[in-house]
Short mmCIF file of C-alpha atoms in Angstrom, two decimals:
data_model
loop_
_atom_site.label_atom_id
_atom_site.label_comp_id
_atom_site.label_asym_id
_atom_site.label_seq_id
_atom_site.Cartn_x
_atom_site.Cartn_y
_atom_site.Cartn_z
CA UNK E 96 0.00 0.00 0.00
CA UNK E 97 1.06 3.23 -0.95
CA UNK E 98 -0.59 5.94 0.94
CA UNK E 99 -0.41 7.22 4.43
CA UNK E 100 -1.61 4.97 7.17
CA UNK E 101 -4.21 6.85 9.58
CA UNK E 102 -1.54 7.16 12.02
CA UNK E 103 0.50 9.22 9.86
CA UNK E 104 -1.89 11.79 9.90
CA UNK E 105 -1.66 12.25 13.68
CA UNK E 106 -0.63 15.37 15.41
CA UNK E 107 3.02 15.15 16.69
CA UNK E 108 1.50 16.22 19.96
CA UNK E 109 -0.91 12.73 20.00
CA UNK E 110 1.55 10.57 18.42
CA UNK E 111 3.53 8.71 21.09
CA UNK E 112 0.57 6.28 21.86
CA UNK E 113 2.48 3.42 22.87
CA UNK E 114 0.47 1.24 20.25
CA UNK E 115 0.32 3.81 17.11
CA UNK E 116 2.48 6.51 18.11
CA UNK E 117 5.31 7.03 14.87
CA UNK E 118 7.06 9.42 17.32
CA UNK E 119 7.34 6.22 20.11
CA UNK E 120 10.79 4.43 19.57
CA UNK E 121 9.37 1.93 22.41
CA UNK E 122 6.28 1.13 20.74
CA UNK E 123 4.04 -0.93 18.60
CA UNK E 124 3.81 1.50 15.76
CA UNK E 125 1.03 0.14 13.95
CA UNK E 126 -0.13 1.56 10.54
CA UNK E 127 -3.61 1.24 9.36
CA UNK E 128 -5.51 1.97 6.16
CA UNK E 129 -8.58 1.51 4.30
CA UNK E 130 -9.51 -1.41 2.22
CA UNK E 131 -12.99 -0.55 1.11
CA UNK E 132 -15.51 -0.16 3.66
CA UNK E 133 -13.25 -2.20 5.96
CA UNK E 134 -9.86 -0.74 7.62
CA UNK E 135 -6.62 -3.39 7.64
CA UNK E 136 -3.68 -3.29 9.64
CA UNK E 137 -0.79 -5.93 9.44
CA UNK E 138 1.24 -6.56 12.39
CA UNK E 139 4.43 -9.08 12.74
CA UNK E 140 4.94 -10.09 16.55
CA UNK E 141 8.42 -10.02 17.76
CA UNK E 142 9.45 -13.34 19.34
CA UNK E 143 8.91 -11.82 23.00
CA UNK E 144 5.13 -11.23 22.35
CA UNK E 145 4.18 -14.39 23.50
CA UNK E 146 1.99 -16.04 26.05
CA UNK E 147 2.65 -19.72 26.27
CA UNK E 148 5.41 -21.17 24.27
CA UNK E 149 4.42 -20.75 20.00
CA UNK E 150 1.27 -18.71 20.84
CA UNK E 151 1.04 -14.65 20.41
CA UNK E 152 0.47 -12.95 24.10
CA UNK E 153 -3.30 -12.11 24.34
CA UNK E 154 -2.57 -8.17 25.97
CA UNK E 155 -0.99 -7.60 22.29
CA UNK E 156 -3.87 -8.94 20.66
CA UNK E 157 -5.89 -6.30 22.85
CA UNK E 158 -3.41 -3.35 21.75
CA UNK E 159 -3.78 -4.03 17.88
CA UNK E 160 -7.19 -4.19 17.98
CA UNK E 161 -7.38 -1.09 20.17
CA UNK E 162 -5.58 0.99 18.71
CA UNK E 163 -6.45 -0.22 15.00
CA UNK E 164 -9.91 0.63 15.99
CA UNK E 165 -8.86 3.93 17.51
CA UNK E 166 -7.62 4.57 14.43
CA UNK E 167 -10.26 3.28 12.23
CA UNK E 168 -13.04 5.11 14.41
CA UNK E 169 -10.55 8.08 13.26
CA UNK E 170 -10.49 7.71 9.98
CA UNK E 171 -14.27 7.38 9.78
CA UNK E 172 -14.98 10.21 11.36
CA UNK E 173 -13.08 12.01 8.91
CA UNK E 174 -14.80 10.38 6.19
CA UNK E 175 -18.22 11.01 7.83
CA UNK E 176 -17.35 14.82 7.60
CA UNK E 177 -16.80 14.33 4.08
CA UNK E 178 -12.74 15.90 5.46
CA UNK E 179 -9.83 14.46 4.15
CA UNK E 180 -7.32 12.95 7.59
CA UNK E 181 -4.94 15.41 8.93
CA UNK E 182 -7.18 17.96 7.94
CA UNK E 183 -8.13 20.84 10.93
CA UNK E 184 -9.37 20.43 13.36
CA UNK E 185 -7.79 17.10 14.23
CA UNK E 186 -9.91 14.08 15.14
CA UNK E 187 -8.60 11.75 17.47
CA UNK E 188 -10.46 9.36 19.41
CA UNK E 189 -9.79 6.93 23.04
CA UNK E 190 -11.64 3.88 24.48
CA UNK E 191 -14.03 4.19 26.85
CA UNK E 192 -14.69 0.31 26.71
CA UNK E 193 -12.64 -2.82 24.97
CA UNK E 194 -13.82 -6.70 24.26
CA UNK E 195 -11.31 -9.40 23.47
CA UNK E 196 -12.80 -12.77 22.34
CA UNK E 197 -9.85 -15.15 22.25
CA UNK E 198 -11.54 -18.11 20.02
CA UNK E 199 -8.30 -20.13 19.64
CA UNK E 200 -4.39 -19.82 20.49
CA UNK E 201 -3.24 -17.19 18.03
CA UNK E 202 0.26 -18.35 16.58
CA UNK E 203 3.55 -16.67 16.57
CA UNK E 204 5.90 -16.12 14.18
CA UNK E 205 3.52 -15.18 11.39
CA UNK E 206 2.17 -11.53 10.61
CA UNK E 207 -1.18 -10.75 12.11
CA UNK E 208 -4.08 -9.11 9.88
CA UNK E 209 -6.53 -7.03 12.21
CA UNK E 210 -9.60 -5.56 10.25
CA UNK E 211 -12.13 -3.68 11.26
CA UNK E 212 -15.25 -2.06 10.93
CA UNK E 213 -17.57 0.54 11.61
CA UNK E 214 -20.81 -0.52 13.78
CA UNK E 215 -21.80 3.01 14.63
CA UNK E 216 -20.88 6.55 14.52
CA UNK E 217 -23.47 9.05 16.42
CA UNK E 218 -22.08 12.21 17.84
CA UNK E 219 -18.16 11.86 20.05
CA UNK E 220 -18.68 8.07 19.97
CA UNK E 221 -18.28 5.39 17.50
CA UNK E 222 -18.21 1.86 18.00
CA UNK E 223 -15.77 -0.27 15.90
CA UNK E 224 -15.85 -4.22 15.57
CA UNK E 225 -12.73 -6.13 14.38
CA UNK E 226 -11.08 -9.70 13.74
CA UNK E 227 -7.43 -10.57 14.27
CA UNK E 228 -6.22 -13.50 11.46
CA UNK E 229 -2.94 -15.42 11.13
CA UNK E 230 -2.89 -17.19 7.55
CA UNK E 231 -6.64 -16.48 7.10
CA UNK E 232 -7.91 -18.03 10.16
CA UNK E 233 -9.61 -15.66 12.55
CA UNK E 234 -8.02 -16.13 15.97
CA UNK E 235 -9.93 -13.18 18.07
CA UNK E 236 -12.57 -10.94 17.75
CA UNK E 237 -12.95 -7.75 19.56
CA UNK E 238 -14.78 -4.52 19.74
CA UNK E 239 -14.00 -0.85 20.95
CA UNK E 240 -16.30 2.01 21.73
CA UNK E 241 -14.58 4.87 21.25
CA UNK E 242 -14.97 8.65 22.21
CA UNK E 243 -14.06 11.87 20.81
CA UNK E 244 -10.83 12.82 22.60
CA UNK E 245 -12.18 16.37 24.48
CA UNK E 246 -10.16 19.39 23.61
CA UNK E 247 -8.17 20.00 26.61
CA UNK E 248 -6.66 16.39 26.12
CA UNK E 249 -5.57 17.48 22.64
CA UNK E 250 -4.27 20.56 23.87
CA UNK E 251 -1.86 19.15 26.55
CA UNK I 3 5.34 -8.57 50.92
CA UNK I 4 8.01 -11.28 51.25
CA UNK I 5 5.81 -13.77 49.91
CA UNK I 6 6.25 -14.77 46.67
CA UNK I 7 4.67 -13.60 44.26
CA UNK I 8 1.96 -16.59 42.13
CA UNK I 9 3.77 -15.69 38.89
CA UNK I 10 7.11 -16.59 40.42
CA UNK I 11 5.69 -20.48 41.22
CA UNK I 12 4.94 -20.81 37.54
CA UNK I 13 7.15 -23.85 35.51
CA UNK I 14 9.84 -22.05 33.44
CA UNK I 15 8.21 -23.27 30.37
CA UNK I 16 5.60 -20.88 31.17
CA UNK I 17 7.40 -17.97 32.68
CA UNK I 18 8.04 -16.22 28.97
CA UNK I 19 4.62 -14.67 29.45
CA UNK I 20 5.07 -10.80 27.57
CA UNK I 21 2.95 -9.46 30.60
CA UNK I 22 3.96 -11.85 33.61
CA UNK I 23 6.76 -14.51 32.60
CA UNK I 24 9.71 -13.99 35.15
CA UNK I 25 12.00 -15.13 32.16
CA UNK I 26 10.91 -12.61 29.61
CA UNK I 27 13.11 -10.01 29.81
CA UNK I 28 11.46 -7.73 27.55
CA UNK I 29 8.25 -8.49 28.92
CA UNK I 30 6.42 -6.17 32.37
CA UNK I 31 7.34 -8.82 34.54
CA UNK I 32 3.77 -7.99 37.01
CA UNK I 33 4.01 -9.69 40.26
CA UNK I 34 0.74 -10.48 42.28
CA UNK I 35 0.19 -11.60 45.68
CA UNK I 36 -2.89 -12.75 47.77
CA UNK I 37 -4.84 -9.78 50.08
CA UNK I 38 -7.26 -11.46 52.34
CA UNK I 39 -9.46 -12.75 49.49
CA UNK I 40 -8.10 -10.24 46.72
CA UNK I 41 -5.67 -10.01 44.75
CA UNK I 42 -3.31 -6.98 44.10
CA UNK I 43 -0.57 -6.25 42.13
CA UNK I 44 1.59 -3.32 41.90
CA UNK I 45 2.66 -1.96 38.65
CA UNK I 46 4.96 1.27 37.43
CA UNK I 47 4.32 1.86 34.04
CA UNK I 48 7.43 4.16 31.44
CA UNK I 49 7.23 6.86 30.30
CA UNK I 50 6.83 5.09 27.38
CA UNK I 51 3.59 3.82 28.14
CA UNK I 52 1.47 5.93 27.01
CA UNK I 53 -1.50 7.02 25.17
CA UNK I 54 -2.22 10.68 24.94
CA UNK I 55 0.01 12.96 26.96
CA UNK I 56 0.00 12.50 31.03
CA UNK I 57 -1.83 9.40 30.57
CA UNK I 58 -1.22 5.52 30.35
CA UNK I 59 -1.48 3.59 27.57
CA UNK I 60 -4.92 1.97 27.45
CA UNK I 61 -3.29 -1.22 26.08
CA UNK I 62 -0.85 -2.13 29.02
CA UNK I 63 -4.06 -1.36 31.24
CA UNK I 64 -5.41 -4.38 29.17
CA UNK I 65 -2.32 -6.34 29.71
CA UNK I 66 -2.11 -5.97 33.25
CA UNK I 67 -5.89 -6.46 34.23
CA UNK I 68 -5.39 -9.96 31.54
CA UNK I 69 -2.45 -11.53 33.27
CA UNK I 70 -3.24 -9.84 36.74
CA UNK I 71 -6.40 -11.55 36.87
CA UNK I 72 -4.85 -14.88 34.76
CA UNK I 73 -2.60 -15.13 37.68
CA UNK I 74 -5.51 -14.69 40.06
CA UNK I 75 -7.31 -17.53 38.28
CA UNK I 76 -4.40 -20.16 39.00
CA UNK I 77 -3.80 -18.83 42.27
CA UNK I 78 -8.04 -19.74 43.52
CA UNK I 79 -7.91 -22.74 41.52
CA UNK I 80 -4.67 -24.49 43.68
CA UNK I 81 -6.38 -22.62 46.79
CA UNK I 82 -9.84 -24.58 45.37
CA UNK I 83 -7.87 -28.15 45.53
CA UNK I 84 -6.08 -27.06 48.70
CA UNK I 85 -2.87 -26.81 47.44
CA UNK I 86 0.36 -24.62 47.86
CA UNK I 87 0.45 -22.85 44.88
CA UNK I 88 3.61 -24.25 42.58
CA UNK I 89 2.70 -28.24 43.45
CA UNK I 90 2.47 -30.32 40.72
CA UNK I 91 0.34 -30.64 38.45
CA UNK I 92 0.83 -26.97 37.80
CA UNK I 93 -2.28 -24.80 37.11
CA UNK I 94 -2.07 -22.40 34.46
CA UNK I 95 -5.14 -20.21 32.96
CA UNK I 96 -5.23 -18.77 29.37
CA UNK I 97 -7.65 -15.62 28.10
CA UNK I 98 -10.82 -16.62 26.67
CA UNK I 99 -12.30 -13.12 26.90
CA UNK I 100 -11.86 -10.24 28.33
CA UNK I 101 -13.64 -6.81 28.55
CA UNK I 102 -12.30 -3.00 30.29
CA UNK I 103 -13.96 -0.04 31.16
CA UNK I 104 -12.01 3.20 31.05
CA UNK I 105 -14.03 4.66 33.11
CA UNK I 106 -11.26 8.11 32.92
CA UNK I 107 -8.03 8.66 31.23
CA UNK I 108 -5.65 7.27 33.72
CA UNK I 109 -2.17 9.38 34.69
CA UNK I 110 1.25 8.33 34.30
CA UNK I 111 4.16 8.74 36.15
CA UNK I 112 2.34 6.96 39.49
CA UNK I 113 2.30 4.07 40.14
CA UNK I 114 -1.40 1.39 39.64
CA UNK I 115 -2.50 -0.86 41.56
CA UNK I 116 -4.77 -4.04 39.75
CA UNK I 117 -6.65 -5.72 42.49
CA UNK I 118 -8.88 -8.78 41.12
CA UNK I 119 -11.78 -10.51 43.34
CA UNK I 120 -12.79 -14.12 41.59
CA UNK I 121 -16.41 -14.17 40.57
CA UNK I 122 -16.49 -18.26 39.82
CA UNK I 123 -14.85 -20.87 39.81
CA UNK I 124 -16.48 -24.03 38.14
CA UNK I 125 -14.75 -27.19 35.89
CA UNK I 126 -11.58 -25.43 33.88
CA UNK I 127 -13.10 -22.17 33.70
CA UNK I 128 -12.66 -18.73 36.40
CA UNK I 129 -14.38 -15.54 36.06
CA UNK I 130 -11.87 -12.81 37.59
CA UNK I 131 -13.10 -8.86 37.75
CA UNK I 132 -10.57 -6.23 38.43
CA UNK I 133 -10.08 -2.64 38.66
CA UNK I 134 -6.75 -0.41 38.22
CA UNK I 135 -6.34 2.49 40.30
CA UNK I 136 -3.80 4.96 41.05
CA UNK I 137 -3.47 7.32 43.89
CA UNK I 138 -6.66 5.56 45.48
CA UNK I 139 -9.31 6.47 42.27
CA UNK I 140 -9.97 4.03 39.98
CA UNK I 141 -9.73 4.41 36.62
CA UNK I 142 -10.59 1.55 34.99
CA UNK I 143 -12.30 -1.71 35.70
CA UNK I 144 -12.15 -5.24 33.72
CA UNK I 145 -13.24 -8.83 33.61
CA UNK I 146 -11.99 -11.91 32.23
CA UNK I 147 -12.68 -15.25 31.46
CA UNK I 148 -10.17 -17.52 32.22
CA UNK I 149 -9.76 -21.39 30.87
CA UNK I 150 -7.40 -23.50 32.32
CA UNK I 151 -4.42 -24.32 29.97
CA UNK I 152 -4.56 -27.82 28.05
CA UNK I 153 -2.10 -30.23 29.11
CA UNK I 154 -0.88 -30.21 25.16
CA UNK I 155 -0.25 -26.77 25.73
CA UNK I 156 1.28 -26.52 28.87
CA UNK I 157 4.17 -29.57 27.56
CA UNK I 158 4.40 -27.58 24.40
#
């Protein structure tokens, strides 16, 4: 893919999330874009991620999807306002609530797919659904609501 | 506490946990001990932890209610059979699902305290709620369901 991910759109001020921050040399650093109506990011675990031996730690599982659905709920937003991302006033959005189903041991040592969708968008919240797949089996499945980050947040 | 902590009885095939495993050295490494008939566990996040500025990365909340409240689970279940935690067989619980409410964007640079109460206990399966708070507010509250690991798993 050849455009910006959502994350690259961020304000330097919001972009050391440890997840999706570009600006945090600790972090995760996810990049997410559009692919249709659905949002993709691709994630490769480093061998450390890991819960029991040959299996992908769960708490990483529930920072991709987070923050790929922070990201997503982002971009929509955007895209509801008919705005293109990065665009003023910056949109950014946090969780007020996260769900992790973990169907099956997710494997490590192969890149992760995490796609997600919008549910619902209705004033500072939107509520974003989302899979997590290793060779195109779905291993979780989790959802986000997500709020409008207030002003003063933005500002700090 | 001088006790030890219930991630420090796990077998050192298990103890490369990201969130909990003693032997991960790139891992957080929690600790959690027995209070009465909770659970705490004391955790500094870095600097690097974080999600917007001043406040803690919504993900490692995740992480440490998941393998706070994991460790809970195995912890009640050898307390179930009557048994000093760390006697064979060992008793080890994986994620099946788990849910937070960020109830308020929590701060960094003090440290959280995770403190889990077990809801059930019945056949492989614990339900363990939680709630992280720092300088005696809490900001965030979480449950999990917990299955205990398959013996394929745990000789993996």
């Amino acid at each position: 893919m050849t455009e910006k991910a959502f994350q690259d759109h961020y304000p330097d001020n919001l972009s050391y999330c440890y997840g999706c921050g570009r600006l945090n040399e600790h972090g995760l650093q996810i990049k997410s874009y559009w692919d249709g109506e659905e949002t993709v990011c691709i994630f490769q675990p480093k061998p450390y991620h890991i819960a029991v031996p040959g299996y992908v730690y769960g708490g990483l599982i529930a920072s991709l999807i987070d923050c790929h659905c922070t990201g997503t709920a982002a971009a929509a937003a955007y895209r509801a306002e008919g705005r293109a991302m990065g665009t003023e006033p910056a949109l950014r959005f946090l969780t007020a609530s996260l769900h992790v189903d973990y169907l099956r041991p997710t494997p490590l040592g192969v890149p992760l797919e995490v796609r997600a969708t919008i549910k619902e968008i209705k004033g500072r919240k939107v509520v974003a659904s989302a899979t997590v797949a290793a060779e195109g089996q779905v291993f979780a499945r989790g959802e986000i609501v997500a709020i409008k980050v207030p002003e003063h947040l933005m500002l700090k």
